[in-house]
XYZ file of N, CA, C and O in Angstrom:
712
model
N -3.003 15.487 -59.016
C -2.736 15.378 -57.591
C -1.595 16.333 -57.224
O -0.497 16.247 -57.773
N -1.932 17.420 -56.104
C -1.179 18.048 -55.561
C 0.516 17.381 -55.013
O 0.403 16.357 -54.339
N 1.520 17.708 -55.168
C 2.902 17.091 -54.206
C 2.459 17.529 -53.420
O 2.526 16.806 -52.426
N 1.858 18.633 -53.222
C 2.491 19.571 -51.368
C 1.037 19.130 -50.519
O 0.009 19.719 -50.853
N 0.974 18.216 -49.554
C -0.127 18.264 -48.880
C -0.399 19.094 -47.098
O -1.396 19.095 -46.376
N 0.663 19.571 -46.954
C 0.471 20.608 -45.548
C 0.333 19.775 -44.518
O 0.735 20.172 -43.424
N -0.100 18.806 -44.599
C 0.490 17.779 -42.955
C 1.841 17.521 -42.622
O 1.800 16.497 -41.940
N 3.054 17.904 -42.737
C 4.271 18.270 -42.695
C 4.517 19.373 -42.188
O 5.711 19.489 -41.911
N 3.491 20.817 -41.783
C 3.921 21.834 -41.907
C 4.433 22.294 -40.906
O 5.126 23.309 -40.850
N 3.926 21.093 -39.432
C 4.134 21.787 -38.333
C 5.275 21.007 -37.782
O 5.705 21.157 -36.638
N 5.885 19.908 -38.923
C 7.483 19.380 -37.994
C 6.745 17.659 -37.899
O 7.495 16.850 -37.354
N 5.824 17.283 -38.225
C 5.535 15.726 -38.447
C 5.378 15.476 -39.573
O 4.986 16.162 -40.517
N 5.917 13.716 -39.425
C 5.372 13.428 -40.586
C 4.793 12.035 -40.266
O 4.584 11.684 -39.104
N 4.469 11.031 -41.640
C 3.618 9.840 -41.098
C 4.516 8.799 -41.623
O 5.006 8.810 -42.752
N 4.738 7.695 -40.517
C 5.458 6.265 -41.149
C 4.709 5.176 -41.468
O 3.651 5.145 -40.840
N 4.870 4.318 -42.182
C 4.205 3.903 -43.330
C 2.815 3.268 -42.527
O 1.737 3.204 -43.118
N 2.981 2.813 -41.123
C 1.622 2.365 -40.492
C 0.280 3.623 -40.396
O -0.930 3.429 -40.288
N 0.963 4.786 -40.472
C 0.272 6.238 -39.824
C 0.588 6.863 -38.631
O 0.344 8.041 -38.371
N 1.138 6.054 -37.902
C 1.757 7.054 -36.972
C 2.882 8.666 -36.921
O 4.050 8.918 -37.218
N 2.256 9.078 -36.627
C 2.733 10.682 -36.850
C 4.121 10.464 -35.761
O 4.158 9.846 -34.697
N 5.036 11.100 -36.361
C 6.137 11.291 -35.709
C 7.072 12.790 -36.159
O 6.832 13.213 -37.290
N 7.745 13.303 -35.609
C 8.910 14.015 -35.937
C 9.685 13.749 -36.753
O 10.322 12.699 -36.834
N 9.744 15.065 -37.764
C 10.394 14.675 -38.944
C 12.115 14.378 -38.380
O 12.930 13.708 -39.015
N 12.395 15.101 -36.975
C 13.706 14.495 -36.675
C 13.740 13.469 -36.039
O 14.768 13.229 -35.406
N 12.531 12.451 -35.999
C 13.081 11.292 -35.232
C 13.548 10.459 -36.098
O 13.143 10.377 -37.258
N 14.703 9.573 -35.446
C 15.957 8.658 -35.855
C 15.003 8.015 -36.793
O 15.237 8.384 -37.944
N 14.347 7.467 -36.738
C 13.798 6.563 -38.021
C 13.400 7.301 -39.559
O 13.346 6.743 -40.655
N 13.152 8.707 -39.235
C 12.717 9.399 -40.475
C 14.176 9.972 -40.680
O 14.424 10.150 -41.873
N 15.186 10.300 -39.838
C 16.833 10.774 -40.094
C 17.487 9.297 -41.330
O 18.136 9.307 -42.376
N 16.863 8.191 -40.460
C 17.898 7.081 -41.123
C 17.357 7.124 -42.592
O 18.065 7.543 -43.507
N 15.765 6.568 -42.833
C 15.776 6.641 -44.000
C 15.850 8.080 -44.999
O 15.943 8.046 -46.226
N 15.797 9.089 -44.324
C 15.919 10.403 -45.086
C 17.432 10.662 -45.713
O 17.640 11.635 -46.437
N 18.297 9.868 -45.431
C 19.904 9.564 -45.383
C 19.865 8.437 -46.665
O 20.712 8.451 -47.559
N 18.825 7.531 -46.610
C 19.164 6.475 -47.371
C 18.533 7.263 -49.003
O 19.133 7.005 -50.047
N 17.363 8.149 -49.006
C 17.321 8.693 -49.979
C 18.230 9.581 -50.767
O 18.378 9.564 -51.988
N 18.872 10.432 -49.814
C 20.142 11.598 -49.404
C 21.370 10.505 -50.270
O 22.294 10.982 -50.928
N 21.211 9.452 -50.152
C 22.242 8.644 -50.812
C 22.178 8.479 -52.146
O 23.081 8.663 -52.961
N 20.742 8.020 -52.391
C 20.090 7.345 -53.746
C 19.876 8.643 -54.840
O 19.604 8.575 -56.038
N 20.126 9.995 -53.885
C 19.876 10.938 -54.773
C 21.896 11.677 -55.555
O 22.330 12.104 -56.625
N 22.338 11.445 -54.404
C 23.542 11.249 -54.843
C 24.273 10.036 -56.058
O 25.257 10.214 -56.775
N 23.310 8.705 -55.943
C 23.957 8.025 -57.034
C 23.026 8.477 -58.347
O 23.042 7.760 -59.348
N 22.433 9.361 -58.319
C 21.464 9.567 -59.452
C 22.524 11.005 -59.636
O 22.644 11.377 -60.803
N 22.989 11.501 -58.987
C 24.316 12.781 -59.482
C 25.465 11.574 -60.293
O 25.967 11.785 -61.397
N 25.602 10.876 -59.829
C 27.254 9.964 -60.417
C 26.089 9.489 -61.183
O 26.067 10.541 -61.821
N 25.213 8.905 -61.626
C 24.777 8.536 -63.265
C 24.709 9.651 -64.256
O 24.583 9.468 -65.467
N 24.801 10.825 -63.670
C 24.433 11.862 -64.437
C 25.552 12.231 -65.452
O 25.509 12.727 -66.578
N 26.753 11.737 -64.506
C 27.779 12.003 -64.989
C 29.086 11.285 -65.361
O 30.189 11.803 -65.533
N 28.706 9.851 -65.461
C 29.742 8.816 -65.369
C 29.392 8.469 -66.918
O 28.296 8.472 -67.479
N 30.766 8.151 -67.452
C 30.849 7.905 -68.683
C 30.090 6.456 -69.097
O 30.114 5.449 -68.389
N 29.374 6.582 -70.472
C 28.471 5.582 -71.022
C 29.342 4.486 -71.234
O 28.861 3.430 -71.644
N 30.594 4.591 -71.007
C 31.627 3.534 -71.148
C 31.705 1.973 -69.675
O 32.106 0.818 -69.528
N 31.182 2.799 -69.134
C 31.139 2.247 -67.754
C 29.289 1.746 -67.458
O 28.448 2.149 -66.655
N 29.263 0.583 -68.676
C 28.163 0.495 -68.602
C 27.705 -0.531 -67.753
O 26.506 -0.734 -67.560
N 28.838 -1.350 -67.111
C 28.950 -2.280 -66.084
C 28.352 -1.376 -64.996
O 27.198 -1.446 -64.573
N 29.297 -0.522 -64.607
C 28.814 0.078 -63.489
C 27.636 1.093 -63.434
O 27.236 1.375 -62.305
N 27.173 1.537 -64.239
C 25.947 2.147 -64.935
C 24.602 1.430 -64.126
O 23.770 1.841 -63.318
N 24.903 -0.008 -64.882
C 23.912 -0.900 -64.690
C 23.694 -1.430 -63.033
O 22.564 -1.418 -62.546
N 24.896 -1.890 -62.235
C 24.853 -1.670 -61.184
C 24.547 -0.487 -59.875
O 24.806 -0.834 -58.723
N 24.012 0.846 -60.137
C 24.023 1.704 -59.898
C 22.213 1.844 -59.941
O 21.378 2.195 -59.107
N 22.143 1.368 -61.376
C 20.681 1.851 -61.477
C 19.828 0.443 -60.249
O 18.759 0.608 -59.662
N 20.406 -0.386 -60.202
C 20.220 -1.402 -59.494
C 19.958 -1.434 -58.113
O 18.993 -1.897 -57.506
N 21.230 -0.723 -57.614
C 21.192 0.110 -56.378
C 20.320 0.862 -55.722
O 19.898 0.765 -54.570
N 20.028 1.830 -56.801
C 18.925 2.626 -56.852
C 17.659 2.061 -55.975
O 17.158 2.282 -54.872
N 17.420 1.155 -57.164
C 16.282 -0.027 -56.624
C 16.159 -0.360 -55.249
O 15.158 0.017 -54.639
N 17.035 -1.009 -54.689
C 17.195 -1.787 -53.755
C 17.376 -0.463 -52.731
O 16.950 -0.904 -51.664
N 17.776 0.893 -52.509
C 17.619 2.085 -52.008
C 16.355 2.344 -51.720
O 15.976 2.782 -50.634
N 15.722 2.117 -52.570
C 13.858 2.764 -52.704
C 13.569 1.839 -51.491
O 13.429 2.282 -50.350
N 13.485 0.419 -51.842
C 12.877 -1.340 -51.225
C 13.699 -0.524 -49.472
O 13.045 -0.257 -48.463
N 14.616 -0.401 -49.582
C 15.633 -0.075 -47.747
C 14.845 0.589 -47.393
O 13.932 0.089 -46.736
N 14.848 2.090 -47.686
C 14.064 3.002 -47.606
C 12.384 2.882 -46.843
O 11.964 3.533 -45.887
N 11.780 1.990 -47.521
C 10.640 1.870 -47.338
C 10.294 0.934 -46.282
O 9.254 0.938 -45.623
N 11.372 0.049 -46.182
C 11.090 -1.009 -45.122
C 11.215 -0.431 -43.790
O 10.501 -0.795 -42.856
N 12.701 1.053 -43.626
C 12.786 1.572 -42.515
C 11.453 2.579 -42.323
O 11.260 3.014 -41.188
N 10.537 2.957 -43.389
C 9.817 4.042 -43.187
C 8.703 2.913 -42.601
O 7.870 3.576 -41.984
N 8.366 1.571 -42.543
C 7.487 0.540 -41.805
C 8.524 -0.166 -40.972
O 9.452 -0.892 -41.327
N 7.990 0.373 -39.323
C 8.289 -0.288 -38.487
C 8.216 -1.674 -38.242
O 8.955 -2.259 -37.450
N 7.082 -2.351 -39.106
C 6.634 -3.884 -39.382
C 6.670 -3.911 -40.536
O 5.656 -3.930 -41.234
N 8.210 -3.923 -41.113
C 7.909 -4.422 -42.724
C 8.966 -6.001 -42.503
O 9.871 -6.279 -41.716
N 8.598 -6.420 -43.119
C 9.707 -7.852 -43.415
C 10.882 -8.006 -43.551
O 11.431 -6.929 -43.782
N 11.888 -9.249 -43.505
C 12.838 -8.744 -43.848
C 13.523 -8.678 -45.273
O 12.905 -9.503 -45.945
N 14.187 -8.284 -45.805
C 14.858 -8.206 -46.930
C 15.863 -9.132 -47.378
O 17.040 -8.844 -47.597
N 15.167 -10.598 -47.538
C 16.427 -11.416 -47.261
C 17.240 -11.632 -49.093
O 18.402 -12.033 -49.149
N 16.607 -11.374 -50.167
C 17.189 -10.683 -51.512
C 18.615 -10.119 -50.659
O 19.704 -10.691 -50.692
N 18.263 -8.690 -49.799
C 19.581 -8.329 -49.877
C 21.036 -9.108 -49.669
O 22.053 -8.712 -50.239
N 21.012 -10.477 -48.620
C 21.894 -11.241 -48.718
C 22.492 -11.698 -49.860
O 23.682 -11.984 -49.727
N 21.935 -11.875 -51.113
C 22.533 -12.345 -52.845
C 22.986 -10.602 -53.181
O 23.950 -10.265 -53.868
N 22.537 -10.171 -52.866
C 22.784 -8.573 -53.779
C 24.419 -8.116 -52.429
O 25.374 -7.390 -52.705
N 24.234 -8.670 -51.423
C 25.948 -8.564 -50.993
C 26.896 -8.963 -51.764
O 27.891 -8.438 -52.265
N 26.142 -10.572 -51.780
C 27.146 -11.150 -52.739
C 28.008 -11.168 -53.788
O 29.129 -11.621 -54.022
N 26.612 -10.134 -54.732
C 26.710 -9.863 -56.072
C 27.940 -8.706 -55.819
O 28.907 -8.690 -56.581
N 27.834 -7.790 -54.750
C 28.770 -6.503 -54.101
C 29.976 -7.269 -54.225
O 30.750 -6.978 -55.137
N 30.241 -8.182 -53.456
C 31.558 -8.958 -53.349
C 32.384 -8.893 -54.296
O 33.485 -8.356 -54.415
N 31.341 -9.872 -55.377
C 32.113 -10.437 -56.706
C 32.695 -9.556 -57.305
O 33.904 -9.545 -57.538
N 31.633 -8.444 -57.724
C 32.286 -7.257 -58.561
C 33.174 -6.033 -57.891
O 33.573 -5.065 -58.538
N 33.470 -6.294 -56.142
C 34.446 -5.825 -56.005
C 35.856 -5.911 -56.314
O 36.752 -5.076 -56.438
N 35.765 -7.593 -56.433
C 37.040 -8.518 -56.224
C 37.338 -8.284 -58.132
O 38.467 -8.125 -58.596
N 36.216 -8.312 -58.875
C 36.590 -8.581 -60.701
C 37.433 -6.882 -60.692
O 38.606 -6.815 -61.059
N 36.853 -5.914 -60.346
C 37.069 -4.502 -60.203
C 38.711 -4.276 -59.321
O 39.526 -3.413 -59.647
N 38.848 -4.979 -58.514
C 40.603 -5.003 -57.860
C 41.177 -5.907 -58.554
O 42.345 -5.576 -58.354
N 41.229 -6.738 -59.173
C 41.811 -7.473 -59.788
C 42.202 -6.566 -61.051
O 43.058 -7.194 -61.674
N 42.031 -5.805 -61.446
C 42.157 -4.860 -62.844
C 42.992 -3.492 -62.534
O 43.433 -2.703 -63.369
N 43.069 -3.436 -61.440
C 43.980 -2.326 -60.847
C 45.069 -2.480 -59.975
O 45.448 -3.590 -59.601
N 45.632 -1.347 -59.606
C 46.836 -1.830 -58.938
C 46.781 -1.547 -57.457
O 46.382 -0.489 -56.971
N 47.177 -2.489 -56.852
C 47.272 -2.801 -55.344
C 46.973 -1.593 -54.470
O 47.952 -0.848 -54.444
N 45.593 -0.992 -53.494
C 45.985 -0.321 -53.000
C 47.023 -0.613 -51.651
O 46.992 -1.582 -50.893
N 47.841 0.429 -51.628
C 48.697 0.470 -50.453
C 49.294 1.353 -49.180
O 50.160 1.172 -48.325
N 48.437 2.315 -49.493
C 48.104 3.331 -48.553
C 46.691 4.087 -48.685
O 45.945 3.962 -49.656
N 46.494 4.708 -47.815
C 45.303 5.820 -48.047
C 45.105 7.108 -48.545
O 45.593 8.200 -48.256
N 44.308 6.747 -49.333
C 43.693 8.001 -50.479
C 42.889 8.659 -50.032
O 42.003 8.378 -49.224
N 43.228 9.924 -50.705
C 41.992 10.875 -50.252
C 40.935 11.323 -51.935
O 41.091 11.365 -53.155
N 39.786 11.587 -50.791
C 38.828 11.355 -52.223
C 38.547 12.367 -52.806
O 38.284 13.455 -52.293
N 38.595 11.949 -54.547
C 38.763 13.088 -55.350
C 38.692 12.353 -56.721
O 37.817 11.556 -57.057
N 40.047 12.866 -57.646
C 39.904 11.912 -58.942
C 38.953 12.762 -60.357
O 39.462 13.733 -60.917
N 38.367 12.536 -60.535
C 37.556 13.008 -61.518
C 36.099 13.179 -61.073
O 35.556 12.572 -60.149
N 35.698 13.855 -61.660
C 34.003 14.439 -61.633
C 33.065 12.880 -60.717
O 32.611 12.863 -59.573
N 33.059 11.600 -61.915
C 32.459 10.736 -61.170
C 33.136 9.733 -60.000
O 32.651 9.016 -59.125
N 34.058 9.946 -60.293
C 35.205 9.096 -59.123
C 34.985 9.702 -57.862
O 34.802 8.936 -56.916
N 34.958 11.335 -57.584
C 34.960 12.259 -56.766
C 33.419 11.705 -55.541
O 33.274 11.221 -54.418
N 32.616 12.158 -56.635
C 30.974 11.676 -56.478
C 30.835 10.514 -55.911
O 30.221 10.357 -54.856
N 31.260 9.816 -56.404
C 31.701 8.113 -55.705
C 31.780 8.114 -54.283
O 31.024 7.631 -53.441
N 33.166 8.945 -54.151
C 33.573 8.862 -53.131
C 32.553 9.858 -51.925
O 32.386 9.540 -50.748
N 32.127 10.765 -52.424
C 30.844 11.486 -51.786
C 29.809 10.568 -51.245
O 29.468 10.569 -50.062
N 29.189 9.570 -52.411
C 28.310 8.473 -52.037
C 28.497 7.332 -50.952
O 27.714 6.856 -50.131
N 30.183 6.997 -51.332
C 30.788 6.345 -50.040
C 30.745 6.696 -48.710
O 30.815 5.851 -47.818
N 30.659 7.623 -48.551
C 30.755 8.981 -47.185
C 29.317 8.950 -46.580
O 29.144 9.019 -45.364
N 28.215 8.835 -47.541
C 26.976 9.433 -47.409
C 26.352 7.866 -46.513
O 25.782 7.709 -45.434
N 26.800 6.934 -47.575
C 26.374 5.238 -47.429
C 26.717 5.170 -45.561
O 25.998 4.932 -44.590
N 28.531 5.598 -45.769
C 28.928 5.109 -44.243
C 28.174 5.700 -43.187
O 28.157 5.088 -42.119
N 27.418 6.992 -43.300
C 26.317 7.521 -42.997
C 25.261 7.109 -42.835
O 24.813 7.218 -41.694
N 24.687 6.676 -43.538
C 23.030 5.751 -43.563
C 23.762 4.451 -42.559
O 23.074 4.019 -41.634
N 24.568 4.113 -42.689
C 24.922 2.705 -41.751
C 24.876 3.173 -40.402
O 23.950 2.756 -39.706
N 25.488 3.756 -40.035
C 26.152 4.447 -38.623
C 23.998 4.804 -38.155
O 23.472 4.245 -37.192
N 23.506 5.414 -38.745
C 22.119 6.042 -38.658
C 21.412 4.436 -38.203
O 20.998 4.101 -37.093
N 21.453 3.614 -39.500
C 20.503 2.483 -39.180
C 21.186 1.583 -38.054
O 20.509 0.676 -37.571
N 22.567 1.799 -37.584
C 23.413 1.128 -36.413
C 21.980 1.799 -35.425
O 20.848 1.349 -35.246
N 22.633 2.988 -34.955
C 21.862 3.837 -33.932
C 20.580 3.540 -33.711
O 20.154 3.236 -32.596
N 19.553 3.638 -35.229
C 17.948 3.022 -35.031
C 17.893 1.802 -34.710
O 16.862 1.578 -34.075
N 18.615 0.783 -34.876
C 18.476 -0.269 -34.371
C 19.221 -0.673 -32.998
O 19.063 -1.769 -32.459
N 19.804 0.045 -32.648
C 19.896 -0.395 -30.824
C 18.941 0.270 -30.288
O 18.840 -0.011 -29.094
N 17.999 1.228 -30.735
C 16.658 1.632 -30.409
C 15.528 0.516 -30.674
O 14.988 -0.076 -29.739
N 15.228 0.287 -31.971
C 14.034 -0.518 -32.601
C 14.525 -1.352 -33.209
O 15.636 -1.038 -33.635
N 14.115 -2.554 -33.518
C 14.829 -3.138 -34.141
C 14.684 -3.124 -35.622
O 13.590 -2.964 -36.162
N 16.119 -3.342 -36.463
C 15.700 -2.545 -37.620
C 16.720 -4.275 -38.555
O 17.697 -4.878 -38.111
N 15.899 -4.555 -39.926
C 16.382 -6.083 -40.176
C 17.902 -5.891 -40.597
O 18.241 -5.030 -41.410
N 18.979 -6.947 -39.849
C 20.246 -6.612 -40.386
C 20.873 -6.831 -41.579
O 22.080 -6.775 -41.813
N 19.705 -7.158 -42.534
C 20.257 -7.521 -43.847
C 20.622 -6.073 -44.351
O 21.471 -6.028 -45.241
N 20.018 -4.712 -43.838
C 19.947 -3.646 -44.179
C 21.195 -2.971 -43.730
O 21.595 -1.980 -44.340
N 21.878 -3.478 -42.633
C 22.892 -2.939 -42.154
C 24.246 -3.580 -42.994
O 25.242 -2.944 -43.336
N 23.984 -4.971 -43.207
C 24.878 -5.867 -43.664
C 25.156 -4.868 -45.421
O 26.227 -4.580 -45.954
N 24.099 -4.652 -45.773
C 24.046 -4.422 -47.539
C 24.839 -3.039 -47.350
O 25.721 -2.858 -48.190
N 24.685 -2.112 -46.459
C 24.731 -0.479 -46.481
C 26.336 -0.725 -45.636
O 26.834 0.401 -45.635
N 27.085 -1.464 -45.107
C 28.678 -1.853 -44.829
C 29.121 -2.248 -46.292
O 29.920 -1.630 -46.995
N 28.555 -3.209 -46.552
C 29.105 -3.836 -48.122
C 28.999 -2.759 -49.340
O 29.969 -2.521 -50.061
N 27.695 -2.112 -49.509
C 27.379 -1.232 -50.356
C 28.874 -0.147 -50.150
O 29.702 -0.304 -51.048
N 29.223 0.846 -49.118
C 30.054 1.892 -49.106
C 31.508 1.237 -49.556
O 32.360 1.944 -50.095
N 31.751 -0.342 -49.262
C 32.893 -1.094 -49.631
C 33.175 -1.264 -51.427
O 34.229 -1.648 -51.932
N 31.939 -0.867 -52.156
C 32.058 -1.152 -53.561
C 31.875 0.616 -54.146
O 32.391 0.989 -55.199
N 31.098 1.492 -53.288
C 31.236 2.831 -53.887
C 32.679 3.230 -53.925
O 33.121 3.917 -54.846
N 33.492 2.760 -52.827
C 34.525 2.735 -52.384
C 35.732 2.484 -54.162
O 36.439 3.261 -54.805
N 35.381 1.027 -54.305
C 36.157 0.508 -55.063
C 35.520 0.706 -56.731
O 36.122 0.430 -57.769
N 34.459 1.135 -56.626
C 33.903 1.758 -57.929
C 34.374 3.569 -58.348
O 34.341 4.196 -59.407
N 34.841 3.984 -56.775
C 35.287 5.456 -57.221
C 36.646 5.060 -58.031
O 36.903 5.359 -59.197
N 37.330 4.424 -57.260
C 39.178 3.686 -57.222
C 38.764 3.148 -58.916
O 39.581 3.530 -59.753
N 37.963 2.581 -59.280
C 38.284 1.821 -60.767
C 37.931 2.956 -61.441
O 38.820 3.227 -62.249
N 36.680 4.046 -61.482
C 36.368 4.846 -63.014
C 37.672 6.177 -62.727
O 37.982 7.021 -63.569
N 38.058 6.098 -61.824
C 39.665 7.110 -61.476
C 41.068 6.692 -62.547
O 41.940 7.271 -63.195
N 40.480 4.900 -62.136
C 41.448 4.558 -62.390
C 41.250 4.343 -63.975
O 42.366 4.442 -64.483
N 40.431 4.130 -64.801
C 39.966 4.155 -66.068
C 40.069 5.222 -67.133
O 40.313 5.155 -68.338
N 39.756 6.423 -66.158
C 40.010 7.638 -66.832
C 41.250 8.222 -66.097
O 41.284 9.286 -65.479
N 42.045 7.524 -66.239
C 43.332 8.075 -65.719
C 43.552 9.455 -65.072
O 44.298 10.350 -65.470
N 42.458 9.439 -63.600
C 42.759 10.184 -62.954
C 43.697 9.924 -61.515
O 43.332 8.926 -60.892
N 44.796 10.649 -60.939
C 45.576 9.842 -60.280
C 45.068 9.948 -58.723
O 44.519 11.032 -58.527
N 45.093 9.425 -58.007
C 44.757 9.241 -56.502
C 46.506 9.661 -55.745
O 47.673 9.312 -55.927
N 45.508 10.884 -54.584
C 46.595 11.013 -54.201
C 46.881 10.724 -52.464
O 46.375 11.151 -51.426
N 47.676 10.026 -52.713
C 48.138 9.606 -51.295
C 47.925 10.280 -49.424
O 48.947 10.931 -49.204
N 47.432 10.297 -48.750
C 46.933 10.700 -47.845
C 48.443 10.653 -46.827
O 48.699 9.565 -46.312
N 49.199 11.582 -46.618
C 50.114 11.882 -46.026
C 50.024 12.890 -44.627
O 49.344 13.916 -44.626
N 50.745 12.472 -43.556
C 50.750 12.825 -42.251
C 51.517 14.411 -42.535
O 51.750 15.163 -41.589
C-alpha cells in the first residue's frame, strides 16, 4: 500500500466521518499540534537516559493516550475520553513524588538544562499549544473537556519532568532575571 494517496494535493483533507475540509481548518491545526507534540516526545525518548525508566515508561504512555486525543479530535462524533480523568490523576501523583525529590522551585526558569530536560521543556511549550488550539476549537465545536483538562495537566508534568531529569543529571537551571 502506497503512503502518498494525492487527495491532499489541492489543500483538503478528510475527518474521520469523510468530510473534506481544509488542511488549515482549526480542527485539523488542533490535532496536527497534538501529533507535532507526540512527535516531539518520541525526540526526548530518543534521548533520555535508560536510567529514567520511570519516566521512559510514562512517556511511552503518553504517547498512547496522544494517538486516542488525536483521533477523537480528527471525529467530530467521537466519545468522550473519560480514562483521561484517572490518567490526570496518575499526572498529579507523579508530579507531587517528582517535587518532593527536588528542591523548592522559587523563581522562574528558563528552559534549557541538558539535551532531554531542554526537549522537555520544548514539549511543554508545544502541549501549552495543543491546549490554547483545542481551547479555540472548542468555543467553535464542541470538543470533550477531558481533552483540555489532560493537555493543562499533561504541560504541568512535562514541566516538572524537564525540572527532575535536569535535576538528576546535574544540569543547573538558570534563573529568569528582569
Amino acid at each position: 500500500m502506497a503512503i502518498y494517496t494525492r487527495t491532499g494535493d489541492k489543500g483538503k483533507t478528510s475527518l474521520m466521518s469523510g468530510q473534506r475540509v481544509s488542511k488549515s481548518d482549526l480542527r485539523v491545526e488542533t490535532y496536527g499540534t497534538i501529533d507535532e507534540l507526540n512527535s516531539a516526545i518520541g525526540v526526548v525518548l530518543s534521548v533520555i537516559s535508560d536510567k529514567r525508566k520511570e519516566i521512559r515508561k510514562e512517556l511511552i504512555k503518553i504517547q498512547n493516550d496522544l494517538l486516542e486525543i488525536g483521533s477523537a479530535l480528527a471525529n467530530p462524533a467521537s466519545k468522550q475520553l473519560k480514562y483521561l480523568q484517572q490518567r490526570v490523576k496518575e499526572f498529579e501523583k507523579f508530579i507531587d513524588q517528582m517535587t518532593e525529590k527536588m528542591p523548592p522551585l522559587k523563581n522562574f526558569i528558563l528552559p534549557g538544562g541538558g539535551k532531554a530536560g531542554a526537549i522537555l521543556h520544548l514539549a511543554r511549550a508545544i502541549s501549552r499549544r495543543a491546549e490554547r488550539k483545542t481551547v479555540a476549537l472548542n468555543n467553535k465545536q464542541k470538543v470533550d473537556n477531558n481533552i483540555i483538562i489532560y493537555l493543562n495537566r499533561l504541560s504541568d508534568l512535562l514541566f516538572t519532568m524537564a525540572r527532575f531529569v535536569n535535576f538528576k543529571e546535574k544540569k543547573k537551571e538558570i534563573i529568569w532575571f528582569k
